[in-house]
Short mmCIF file of C-alpha atoms in Angstrom, two decimals:
data_model
loop_
_atom_site.label_atom_id
_atom_site.label_comp_id
_atom_site.label_asym_id
_atom_site.label_seq_id
_atom_site.Cartn_x
_atom_site.Cartn_y
_atom_site.Cartn_z
CA UNK A 202 159.84 31.65 12.43
CA UNK A 203 159.59 29.62 8.90
CA UNK A 204 157.20 29.40 6.60
CA UNK A 205 156.34 27.22 3.50
CA UNK A 206 154.89 28.22 0.37
CA UNK A 207 151.18 26.40 0.59
CA UNK A 208 152.16 25.60 -3.06
CA UNK A 209 149.01 26.85 -5.09
CA UNK A 210 147.07 29.08 -2.76
CA UNK A 211 144.86 32.17 -3.32
CA UNK A 212 145.68 32.45 -7.14
CA UNK A 213 149.31 32.95 -6.35
CA UNK A 214 152.14 30.59 -8.25
CA UNK A 215 153.91 29.32 -5.19
CA UNK A 216 157.20 30.56 -6.86
CA UNK A 217 155.62 34.08 -7.17
CA UNK A 218 154.22 34.06 -3.61
CA UNK A 219 157.14 33.13 -1.92
CA UNK A 220 159.27 35.92 -3.80
CA UNK A 221 156.39 38.66 -2.95
CA UNK A 222 157.81 40.80 -0.32
CA UNK A 223 154.59 41.64 0.99
CA UNK A 224 153.73 37.85 1.90
CA UNK A 225 155.01 36.16 4.48
CA UNK A 226 154.62 32.82 2.65
CA UNK A 227 157.34 31.22 1.53
CA UNK A 228 159.71 33.25 4.05
CA UNK A 229 162.12 32.97 6.97
CA UNK A 230 160.49 35.48 9.56
CA UNK A 231 162.49 37.49 12.85
CA UNK A 232 159.55 39.07 14.85
CA UNK A 233 160.55 42.17 17.15
CA UNK A 234 157.65 40.99 19.67
CA UNK A 235 157.06 37.31 19.48
CA UNK A 236 153.83 38.23 21.38
CA UNK A 237 152.45 39.28 18.13
CA UNK A 238 152.84 38.68 14.49
CA UNK A 239 152.18 42.15 13.17
CA UNK A 240 155.92 43.44 13.01
CA UNK A 241 158.34 41.37 11.29
CA UNK A 242 161.63 41.05 9.54
CA UNK A 243 162.11 38.95 6.59
CA UNK A 244 165.43 37.28 6.97
CA UNK A 245 165.21 34.97 3.98
CA UNK A 246 162.54 34.49 0.92
CA UNK A 247 161.75 31.75 -1.59
CA UNK A 248 161.50 29.02 0.89
CA UNK A 249 159.29 26.01 -0.32
CA UNK A 250 159.31 23.71 2.80
CA UNK A 251 161.63 25.25 5.30
CA UNK A 252 162.54 22.60 8.45
CA UNK A 253 165.34 21.92 10.92
CA UNK A 254 165.88 25.60 12.23
CA UNK A 255 168.77 25.94 14.44
CA UNK A 256 171.36 28.74 16.05
CA UNK A 257 175.03 28.14 15.77
CA UNK A 258 177.05 29.26 18.87
CA UNK A 259 177.96 32.36 16.95
CA UNK A 260 174.47 32.93 16.74
CA UNK A 261 174.32 32.21 13.01
CA UNK A 262 170.43 30.81 12.23
CA UNK A 263 170.52 27.69 9.89
CA UNK A 264 167.56 26.47 8.32
CA UNK A 265 167.31 23.33 5.76
CA UNK A 266 164.50 23.56 2.98
CA UNK A 267 163.54 21.43 0.55
CA UNK A 268 164.22 21.67 -3.14
CA UNK A 269 162.03 23.57 -5.70
CA UNK A 270 161.28 20.15 -7.89
CA UNK A 271 159.79 18.16 -5.45
CA UNK A 272 160.05 14.44 -4.60
CA UNK A 273 162.08 15.16 -1.53
#
C-alpha cells in the first residue's frame, strides 16, 4: 500500500513525517496480513505522492512518485 505525505498534518513538516520510521505517512508498506493494518513492513520511505503501483514479472514492485517541489 502506498501512503502520501499529506503535506502539513499534525504539526509535522511533510519531509520529517515521511522520513519518520514510526509513521506510516510517506511510505510504501507491505502488510503481513492484509485483513489487519497493525503489522506492516516499510518497503520505501520519503514518498510525497506515490501512484501507479505495479509488479513486474520477476516480482519487483514499481511505484511512480511525484517530486518534492510540487507543480506536477
